[in-house]
CSV table of C-alpha atoms and ligand atoms in Angstrom, one decimal:
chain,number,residue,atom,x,y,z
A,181,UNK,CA,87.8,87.0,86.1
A,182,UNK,CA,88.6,86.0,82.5
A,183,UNK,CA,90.8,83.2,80.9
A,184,UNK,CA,94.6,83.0,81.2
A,185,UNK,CA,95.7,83.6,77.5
A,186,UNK,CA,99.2,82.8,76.9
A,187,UNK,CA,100.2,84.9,74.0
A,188,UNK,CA,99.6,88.6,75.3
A,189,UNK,CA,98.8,91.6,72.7
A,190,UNK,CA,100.7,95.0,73.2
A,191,UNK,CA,99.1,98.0,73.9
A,192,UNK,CA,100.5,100.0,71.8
A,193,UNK,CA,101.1,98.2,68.4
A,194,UNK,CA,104.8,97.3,69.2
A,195,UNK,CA,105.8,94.7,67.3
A,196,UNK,CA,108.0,91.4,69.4
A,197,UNK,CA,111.3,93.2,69.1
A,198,UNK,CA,110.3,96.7,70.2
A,199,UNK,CA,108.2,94.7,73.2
A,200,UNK,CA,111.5,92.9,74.2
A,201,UNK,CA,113.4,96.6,73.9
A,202,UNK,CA,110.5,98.3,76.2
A,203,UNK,CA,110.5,95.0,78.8
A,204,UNK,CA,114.6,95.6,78.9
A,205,UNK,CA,114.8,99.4,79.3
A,206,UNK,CA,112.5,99.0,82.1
A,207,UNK,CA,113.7,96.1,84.1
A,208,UNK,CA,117.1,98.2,83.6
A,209,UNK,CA,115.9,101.0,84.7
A,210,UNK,CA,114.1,99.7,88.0
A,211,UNK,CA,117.7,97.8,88.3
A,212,UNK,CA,119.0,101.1,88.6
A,213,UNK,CA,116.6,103.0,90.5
A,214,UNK,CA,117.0,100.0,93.5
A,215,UNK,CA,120.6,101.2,94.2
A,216,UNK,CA,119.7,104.5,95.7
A,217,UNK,CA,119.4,103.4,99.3
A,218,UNK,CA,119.7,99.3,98.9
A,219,UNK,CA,120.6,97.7,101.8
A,220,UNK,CA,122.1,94.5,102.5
A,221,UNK,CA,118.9,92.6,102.9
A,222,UNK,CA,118.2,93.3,98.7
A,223,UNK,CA,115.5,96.0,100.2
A,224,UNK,CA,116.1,99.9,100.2
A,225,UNK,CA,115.9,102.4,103.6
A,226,UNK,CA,114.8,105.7,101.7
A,227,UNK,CA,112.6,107.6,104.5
A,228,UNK,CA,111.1,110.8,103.4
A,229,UNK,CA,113.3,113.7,102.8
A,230,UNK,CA,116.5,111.7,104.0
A,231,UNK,CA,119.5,111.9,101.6
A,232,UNK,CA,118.8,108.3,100.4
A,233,UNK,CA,115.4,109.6,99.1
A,234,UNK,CA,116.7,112.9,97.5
A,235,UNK,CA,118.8,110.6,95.8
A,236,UNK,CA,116.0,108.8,94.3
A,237,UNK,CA,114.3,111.1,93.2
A,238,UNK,CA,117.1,113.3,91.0
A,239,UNK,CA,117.6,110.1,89.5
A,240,UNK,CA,114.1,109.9,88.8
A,241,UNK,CA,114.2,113.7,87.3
A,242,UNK,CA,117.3,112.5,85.5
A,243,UNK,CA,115.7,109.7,83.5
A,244,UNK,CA,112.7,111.2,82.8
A,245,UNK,CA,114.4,114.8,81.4
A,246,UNK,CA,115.9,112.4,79.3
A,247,UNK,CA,112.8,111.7,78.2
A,248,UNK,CA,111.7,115.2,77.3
A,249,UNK,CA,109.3,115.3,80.5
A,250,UNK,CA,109.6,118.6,82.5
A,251,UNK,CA,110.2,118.4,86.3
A,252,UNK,CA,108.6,120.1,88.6
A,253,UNK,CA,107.8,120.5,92.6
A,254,UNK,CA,105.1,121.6,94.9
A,255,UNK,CA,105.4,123.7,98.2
A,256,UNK,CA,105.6,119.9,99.8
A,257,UNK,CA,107.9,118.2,97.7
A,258,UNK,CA,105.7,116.7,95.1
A,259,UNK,CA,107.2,115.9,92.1
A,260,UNK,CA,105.5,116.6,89.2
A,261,UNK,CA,106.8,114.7,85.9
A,262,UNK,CA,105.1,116.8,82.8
A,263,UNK,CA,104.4,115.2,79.3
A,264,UNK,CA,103.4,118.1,76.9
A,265,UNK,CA,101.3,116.3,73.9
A,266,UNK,CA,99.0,119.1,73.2
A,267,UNK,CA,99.6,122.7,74.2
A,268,UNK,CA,96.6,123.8,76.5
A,269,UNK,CA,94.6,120.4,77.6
A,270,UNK,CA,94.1,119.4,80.7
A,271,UNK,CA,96.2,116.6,82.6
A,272,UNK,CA,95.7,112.4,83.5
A,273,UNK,CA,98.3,111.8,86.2
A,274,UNK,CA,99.6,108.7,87.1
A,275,UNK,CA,101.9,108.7,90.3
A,276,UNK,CA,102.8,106.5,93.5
A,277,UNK,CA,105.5,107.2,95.7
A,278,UNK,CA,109.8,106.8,96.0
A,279,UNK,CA,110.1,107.2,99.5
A,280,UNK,CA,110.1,103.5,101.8
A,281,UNK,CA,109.9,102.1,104.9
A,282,UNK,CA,113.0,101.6,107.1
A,283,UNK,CA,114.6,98.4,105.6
A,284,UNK,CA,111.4,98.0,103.1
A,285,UNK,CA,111.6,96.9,99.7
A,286,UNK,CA,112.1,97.9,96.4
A,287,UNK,CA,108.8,97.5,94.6
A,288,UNK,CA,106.2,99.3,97.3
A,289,UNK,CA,105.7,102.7,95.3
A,290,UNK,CA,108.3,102.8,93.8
A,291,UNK,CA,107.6,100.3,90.9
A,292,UNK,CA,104.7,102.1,90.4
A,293,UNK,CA,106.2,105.7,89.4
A,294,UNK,CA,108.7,103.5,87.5
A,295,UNK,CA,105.8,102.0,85.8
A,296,UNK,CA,103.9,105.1,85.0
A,297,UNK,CA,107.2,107.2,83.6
A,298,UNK,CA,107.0,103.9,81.2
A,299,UNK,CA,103.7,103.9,80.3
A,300,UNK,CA,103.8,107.2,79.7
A,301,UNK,CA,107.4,107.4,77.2
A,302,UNK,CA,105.4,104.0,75.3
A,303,UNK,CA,101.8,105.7,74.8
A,304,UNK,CA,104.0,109.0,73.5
A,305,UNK,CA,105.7,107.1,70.7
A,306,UNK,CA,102.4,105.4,69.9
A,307,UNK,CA,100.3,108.5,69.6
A,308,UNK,CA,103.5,109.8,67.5
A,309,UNK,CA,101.5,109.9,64.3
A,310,UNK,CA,97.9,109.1,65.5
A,311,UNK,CA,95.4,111.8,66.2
A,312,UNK,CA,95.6,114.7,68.8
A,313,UNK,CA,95.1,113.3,72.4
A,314,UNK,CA,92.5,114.6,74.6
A,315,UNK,CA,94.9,115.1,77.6
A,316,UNK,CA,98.5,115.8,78.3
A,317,UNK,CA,100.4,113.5,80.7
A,318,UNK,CA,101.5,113.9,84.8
A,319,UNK,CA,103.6,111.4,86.2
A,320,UNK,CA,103.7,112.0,90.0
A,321,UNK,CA,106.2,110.8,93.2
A,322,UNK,CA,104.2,111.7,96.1
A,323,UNK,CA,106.0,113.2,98.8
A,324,UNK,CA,106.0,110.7,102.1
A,325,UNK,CA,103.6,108.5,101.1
A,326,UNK,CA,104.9,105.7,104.1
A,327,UNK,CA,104.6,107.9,107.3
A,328,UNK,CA,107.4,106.6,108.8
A,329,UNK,CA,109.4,109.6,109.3
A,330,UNK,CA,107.1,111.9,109.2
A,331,UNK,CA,103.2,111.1,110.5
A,332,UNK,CA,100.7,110.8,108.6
A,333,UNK,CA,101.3,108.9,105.9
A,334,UNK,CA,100.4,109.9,102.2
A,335,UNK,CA,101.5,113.0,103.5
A,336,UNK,CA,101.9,114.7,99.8
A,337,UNK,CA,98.7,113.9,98.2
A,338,UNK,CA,96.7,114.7,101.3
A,339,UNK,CA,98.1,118.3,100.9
A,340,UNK,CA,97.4,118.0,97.2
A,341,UNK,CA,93.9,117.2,97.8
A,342,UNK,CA,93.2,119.7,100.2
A,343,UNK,CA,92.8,117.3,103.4
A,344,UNK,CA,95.9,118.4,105.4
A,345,UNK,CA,96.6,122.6,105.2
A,346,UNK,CA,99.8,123.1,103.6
A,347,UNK,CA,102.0,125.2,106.7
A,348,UNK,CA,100.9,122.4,109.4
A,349,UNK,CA,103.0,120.1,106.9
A,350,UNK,CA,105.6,121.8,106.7
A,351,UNK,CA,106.4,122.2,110.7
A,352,UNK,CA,106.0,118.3,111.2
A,353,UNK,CA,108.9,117.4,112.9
A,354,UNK,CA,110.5,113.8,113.0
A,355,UNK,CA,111.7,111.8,116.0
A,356,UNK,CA,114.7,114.1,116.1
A,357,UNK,CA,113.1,117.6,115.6
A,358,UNK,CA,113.8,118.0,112.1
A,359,UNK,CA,110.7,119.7,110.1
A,360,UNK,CA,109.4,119.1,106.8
A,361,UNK,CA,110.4,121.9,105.4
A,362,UNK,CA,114.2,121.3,106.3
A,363,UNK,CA,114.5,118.4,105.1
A,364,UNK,CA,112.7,118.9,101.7
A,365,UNK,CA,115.2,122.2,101.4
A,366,UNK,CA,118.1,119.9,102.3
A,367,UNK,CA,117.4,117.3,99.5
A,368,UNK,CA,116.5,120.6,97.3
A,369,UNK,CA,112.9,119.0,96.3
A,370,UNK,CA,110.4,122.0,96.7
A,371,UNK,CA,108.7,124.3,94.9
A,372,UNK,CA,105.7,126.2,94.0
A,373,UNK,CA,104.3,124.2,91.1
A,374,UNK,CA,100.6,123.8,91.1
A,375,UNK,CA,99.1,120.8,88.3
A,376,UNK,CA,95.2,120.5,88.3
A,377,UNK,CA,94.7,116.9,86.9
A,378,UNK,CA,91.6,115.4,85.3
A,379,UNK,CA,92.0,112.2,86.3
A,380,UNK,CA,94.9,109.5,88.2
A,381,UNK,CA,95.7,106.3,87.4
A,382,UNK,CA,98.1,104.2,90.2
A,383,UNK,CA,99.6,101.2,90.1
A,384,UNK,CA,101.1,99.0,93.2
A,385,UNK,CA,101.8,96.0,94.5
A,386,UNK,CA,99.2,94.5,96.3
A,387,UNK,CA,101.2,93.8,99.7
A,388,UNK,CA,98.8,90.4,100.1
A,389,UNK,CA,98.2,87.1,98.7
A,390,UNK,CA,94.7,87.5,96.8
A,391,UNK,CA,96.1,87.2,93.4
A,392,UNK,CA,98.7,85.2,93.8
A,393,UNK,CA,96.4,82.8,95.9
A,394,UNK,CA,93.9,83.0,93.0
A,395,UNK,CA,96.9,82.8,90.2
A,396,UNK,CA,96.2,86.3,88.5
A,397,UNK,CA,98.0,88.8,87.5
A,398,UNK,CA,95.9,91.9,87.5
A,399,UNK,CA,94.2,93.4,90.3
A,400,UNK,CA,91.6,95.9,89.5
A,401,UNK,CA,90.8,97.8,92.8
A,402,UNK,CA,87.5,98.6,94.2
A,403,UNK,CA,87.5,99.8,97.3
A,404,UNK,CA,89.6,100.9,100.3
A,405,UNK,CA,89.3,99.6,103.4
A,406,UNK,CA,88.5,101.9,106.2
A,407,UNK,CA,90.9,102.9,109.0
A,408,UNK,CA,90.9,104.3,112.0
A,409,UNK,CA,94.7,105.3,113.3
A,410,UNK,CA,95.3,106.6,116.4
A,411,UNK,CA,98.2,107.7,118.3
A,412,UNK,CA,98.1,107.2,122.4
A,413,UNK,CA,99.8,108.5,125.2
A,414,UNK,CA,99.7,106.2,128.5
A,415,UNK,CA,100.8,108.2,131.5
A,416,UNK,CA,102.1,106.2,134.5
A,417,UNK,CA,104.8,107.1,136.9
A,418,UNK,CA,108.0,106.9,137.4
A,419,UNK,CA,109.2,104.3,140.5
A,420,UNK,CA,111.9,102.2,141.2
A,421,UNK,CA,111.3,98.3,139.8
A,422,UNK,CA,112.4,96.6,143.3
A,423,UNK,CA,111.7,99.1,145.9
A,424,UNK,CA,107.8,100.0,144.7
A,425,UNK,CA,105.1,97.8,146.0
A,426,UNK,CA,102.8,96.4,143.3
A,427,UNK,CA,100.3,98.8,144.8
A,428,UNK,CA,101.5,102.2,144.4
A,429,UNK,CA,102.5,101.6,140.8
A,430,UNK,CA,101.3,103.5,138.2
A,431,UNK,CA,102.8,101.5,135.4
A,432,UNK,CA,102.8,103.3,131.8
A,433,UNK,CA,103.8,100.2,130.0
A,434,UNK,CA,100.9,97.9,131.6
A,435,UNK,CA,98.9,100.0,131.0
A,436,UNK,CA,100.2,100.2,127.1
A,437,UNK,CA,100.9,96.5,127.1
A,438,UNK,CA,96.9,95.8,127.5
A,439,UNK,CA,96.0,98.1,124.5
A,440,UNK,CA,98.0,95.8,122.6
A,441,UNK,CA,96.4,93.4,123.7
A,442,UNK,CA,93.0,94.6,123.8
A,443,UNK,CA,93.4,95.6,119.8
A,444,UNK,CA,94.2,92.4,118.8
A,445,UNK,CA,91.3,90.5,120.9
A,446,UNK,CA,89.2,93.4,119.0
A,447,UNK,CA,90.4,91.8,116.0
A,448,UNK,CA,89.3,88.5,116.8
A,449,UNK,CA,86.3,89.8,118.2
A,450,UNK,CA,84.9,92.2,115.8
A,451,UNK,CA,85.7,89.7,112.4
A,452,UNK,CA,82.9,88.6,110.7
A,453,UNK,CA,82.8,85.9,107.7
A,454,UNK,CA,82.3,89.0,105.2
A,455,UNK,CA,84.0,91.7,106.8
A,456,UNK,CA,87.3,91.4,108.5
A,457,UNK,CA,88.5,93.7,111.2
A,458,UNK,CA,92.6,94.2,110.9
A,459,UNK,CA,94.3,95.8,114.4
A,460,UNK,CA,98.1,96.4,114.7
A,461,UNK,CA,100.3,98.3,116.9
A,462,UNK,CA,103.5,99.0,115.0
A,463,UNK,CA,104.8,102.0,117.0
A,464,UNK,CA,105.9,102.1,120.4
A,465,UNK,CA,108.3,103.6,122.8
A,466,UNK,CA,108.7,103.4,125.9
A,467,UNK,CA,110.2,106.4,128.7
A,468,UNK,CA,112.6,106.4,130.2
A,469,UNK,CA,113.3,102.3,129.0
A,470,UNK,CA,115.7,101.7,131.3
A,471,UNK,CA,116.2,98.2,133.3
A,472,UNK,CA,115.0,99.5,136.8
A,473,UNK,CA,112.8,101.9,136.3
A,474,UNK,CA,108.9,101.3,136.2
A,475,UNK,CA,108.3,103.5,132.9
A,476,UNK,CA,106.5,107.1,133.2
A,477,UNK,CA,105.3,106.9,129.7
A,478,UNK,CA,104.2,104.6,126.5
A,479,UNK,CA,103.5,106.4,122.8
A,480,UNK,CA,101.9,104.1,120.9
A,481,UNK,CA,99.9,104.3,117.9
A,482,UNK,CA,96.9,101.7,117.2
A,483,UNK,CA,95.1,100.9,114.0
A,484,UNK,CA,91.8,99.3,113.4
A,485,UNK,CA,90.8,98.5,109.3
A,486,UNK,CA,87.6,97.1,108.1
A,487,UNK,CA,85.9,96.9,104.8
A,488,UNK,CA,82.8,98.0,106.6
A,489,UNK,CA,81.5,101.3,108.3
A,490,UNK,CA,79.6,99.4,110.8
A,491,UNK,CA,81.7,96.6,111.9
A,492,UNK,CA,84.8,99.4,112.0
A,493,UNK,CA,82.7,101.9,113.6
A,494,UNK,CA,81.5,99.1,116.7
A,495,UNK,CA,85.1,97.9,117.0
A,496,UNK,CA,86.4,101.2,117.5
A,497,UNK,CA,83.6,102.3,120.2
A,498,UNK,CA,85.0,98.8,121.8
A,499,UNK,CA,88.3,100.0,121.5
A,500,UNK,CA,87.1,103.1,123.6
A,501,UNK,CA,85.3,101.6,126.1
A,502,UNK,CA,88.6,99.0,126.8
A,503,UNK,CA,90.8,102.5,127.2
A,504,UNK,CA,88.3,103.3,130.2
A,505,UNK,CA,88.8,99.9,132.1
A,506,UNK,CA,92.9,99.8,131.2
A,507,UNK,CA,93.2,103.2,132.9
A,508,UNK,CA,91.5,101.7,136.2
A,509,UNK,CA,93.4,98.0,136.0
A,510,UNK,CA,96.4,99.6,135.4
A,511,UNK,CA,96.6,102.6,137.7
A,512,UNK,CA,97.5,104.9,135.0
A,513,UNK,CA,95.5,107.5,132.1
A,514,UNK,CA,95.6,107.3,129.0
A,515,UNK,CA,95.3,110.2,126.6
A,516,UNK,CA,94.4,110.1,122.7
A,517,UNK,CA,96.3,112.2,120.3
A,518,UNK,CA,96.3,112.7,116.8
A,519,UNK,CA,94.1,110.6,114.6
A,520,UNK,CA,93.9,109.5,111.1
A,521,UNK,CA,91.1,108.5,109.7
A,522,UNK,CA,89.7,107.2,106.3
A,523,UNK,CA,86.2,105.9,105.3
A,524,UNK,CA,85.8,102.6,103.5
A,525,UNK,CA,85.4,104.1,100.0
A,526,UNK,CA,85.0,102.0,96.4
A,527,UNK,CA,86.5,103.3,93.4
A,528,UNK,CA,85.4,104.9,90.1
A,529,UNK,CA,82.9,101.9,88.4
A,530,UNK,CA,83.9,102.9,85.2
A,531,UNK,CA,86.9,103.2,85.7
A,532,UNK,CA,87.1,99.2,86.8
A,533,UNK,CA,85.2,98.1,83.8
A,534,UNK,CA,87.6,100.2,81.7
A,535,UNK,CA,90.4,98.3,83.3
A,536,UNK,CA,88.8,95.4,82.8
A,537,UNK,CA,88.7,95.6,78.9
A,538,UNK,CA,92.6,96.6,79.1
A,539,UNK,CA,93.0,94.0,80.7
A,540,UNK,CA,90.8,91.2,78.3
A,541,UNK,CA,92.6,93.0,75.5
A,542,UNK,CA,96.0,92.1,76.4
A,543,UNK,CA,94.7,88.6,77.1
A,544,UNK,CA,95.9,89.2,80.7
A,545,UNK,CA,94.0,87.5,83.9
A,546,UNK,CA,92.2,89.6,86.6
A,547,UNK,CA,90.3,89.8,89.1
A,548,UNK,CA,88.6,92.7,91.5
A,549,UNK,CA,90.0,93.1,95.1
A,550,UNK,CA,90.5,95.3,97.7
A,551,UNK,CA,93.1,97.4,98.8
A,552,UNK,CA,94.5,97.4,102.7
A,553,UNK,CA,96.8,99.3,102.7
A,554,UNK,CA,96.2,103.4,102.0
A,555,UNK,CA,98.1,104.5,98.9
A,556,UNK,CA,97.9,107.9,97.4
A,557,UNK,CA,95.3,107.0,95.2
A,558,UNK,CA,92.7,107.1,98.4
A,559,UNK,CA,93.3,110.8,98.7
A,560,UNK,CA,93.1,110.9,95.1
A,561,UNK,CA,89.7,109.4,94.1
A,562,UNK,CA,87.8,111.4,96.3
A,563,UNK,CA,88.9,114.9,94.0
A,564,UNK,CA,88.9,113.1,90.6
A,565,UNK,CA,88.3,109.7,88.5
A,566,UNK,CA,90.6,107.1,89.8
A,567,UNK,CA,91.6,103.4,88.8
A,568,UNK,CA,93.8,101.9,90.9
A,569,UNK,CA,95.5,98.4,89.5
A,570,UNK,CA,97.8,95.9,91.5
A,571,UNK,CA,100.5,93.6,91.0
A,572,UNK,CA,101.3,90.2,93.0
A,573,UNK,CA,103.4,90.0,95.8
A,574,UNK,CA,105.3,86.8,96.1
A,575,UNK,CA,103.9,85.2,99.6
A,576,UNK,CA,102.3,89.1,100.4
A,577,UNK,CA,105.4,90.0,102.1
A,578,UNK,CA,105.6,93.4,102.5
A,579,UNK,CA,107.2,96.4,104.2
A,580,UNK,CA,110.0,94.0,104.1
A,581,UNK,CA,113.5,93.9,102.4
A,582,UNK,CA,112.2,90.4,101.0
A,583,UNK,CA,109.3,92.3,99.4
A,584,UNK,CA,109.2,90.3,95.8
A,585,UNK,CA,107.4,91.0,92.5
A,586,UNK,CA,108.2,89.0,89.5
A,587,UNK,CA,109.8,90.5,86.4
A,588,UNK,CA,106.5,89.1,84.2
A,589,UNK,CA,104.4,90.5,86.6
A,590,UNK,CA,106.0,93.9,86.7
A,591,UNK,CA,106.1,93.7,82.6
A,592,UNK,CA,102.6,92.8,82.7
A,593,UNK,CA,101.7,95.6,84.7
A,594,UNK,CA,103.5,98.4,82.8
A,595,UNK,CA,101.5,96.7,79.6
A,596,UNK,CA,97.9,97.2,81.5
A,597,UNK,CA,98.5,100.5,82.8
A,598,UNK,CA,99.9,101.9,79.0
A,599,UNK,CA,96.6,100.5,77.6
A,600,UNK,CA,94.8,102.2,80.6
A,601,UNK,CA,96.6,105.0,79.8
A,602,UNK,CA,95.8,105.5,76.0
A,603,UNK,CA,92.0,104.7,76.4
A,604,UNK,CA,92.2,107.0,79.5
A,605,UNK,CA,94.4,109.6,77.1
A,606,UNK,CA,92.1,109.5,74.6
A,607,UNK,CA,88.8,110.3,76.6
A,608,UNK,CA,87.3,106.7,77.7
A,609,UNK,CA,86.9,107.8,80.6
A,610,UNK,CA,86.8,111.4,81.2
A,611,UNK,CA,85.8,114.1,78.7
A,612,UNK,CA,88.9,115.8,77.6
A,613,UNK,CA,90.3,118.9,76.0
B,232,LIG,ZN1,103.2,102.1,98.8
């Protein structure tokens, strides 16, 4: 962690009245980019491939045409923002995603493609008359990074990394039936652009209170947590509420209600001083929910995290083994479907110690932590180099229309990840073209 310093350097030799011009364009421009789908709550509802999120993003190709960038799209709806510097050299890309939770905020992805179009127009003009750069420049929205609509979640950058076959995508269906593919031709956001990238840079908010607990404003990433998702089925039958003797029930949403339960005592079983074990169960509907009938079926899906292999690996062989005795208390089976799983993974070392002398150069504080939540950038650093950087939530609230980042903080972040960028652009930290 280094000292707070309260007179920051620019990245990119700006003097204080093009720094003030660069802070302005952006916080405009993030101003602007909230609109598309803001709801009452001062959040934004812009689910994968709805209208609200095709909005967003030809805004997005809007602003950055302006910009001389070239827009492109991939067979899943990736959007690819190109920065020509030098004919012929490979690509860094930066990227996060545009798409939200249902009544989330405004800052969870989408600050961060905001900040990389940024970094990217700043590092342009200061490499104007500077020597040849080693890379060129990709700013990319991920297609459905939340999962909401559409399961799993960082949906585009799995297919970009090779982890999820590209046709299989494209037949997910939502709730309602609708696939992939229909709804990326309905907001007109696919293509067949293909991008090989040398490197990726992300930045996020952290969705947690490390750094504002610790009073920083950089966090330098170094690993993932692990996670273990999986979506049940609990089959019971269905009886009339009054009439059916406790008995001869077989009672679906019992027999879902004590999974809950049973993650969440996992949770408080399985947590250890060093490692803490995260469980949630944030989807869940129940068939045929209606006030006198004893339901037939629960879908829920249950999620175990843990910085560690082993302690995630024993809580989820607990998690099993519960499933065994809630099908015999409750009278009912209970059937595992899909799963999505990642590994606790750290991040590019170099990378963080590159980050890390941004960061001292800008005279900006830091500190290394760890990341929850997936983002793209776990697909991506298992294919390339990867630094992932973070931003403070106000209170951690996230996935929430009160979701909160503060202008300094987002201003700081856009500074960091432009410095990143030109030592990253100019072959720090991978050999270039
Ligand atoms: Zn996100």
């Amino acid at each position: 962690m280094s000292t707070t310093d309260s007179t920051t350097a620019s990245p990119d030799g700006m003097d204080s009245t093009e720094r003030d011009e660069a802070a302005r364009a952006f916080l405009a421009d993030f101003r602007s980019m909230s609109t598309f789908g803001a709801t009452t709550g001062g959040g934004v509802d812009r689910q994968a491939g709805t209208a609200a999120d095709g909005q967003t993003r030809n805004w997005f190709r809007g602003l950055v045409e302006g910009h001389g960038f070239e827009v492109r799209y991939d067979a899943v709806g990736n959007q690819f923002a190109l920065l020509e510097l030098v004919p012929g050299v490979p690509y860094v890309a930066m990227g996060s995603h545009l798409d939200s939770q249902p009544l989330g905020g405004r800052f969870d992805g989408a600050y961060g493609v905001l900040a990389a179009a940024h970094a990217a127009i700043r590092l342009r003009a200061a490499l104007a008359d500077a020597s040849a750069p080693a890379f060129n420049i990709a700013v990319i929205n991920w297609f459905n990074e939340e999962g909401c609509r559409f399961k799993p979640s960082m949906m585009g950058s799995a297919v970009f990394t090779g982890k999820l076959p590209v046709e299989q995508v494209l037949a997910t269906t939502d709730p309602r039936g609708t696939t992939v593919r229909e709804a990326l031709e309905s907001i007109g956001t696919v293509g067949d652009f293909g991008l090989e990238v040398a490197a990726y840079l992300e930045i996020h908010i952290e969705q947690g209170r490390s750094l504002e607990d610790h009073g920083l404003s950089i966090g330098l990433v170094e690993s993932t947590w692990g996670a273990n998702k999986y979506e049940f089925v609990v089959h019971g039958e269905q009886a009339h509420t009054g009439a059916t003797v406790i008995a001869d029930r077989h009672d679906a949403l019992l027999g879902a209600s004590l999974l809950v339960a049973a993650a969440r005592e996992i949770a408080d079983e399985f947590s250890t001083d060093e490692h803490a074990v995260i469980t949630s169960c944030g989807e869940f509907t129940v068939f045929p929910n209606s006030p006198v009938v004893v339901a037939s079926r629960v879908d829920l899906l249950v999620d175990l995290r843990s910085t560690d292999h082993d302690v995630l690996a024993a809580a989820d062989a607990e998690l099993h083994r519960r499933v065994a005795a809630i099908e015999e208390r409750a009278d009912v089976s209970i059937e595992r479907g899909a799963e999505h799983i990642w590994a606790s993974k750290a991040y590019d070392a170099s990378g963080m110690a590159l980050a890390a002398a941004a960061a001292e150069e800008l005279g900006l504080t830091y500190g290394t932590v760890r990341t929850l939540a997936g983002h793209d950038s776990t697909n991506m650093k298992d294919i390339v180099p990867t630094i992932m950087l973070f931003v403070p939530s106000v209170d951690g609230i996230s996935h929430n229309e009160k979701e909160l980042t503060r202008d300094e903080d987002m201003l700081a972040g856009v500074d960091l990840l432009t410095e990143v960028l030109r030592r990253v652009v100019g072959g720090d930290f991978v050999a270039g073209g």
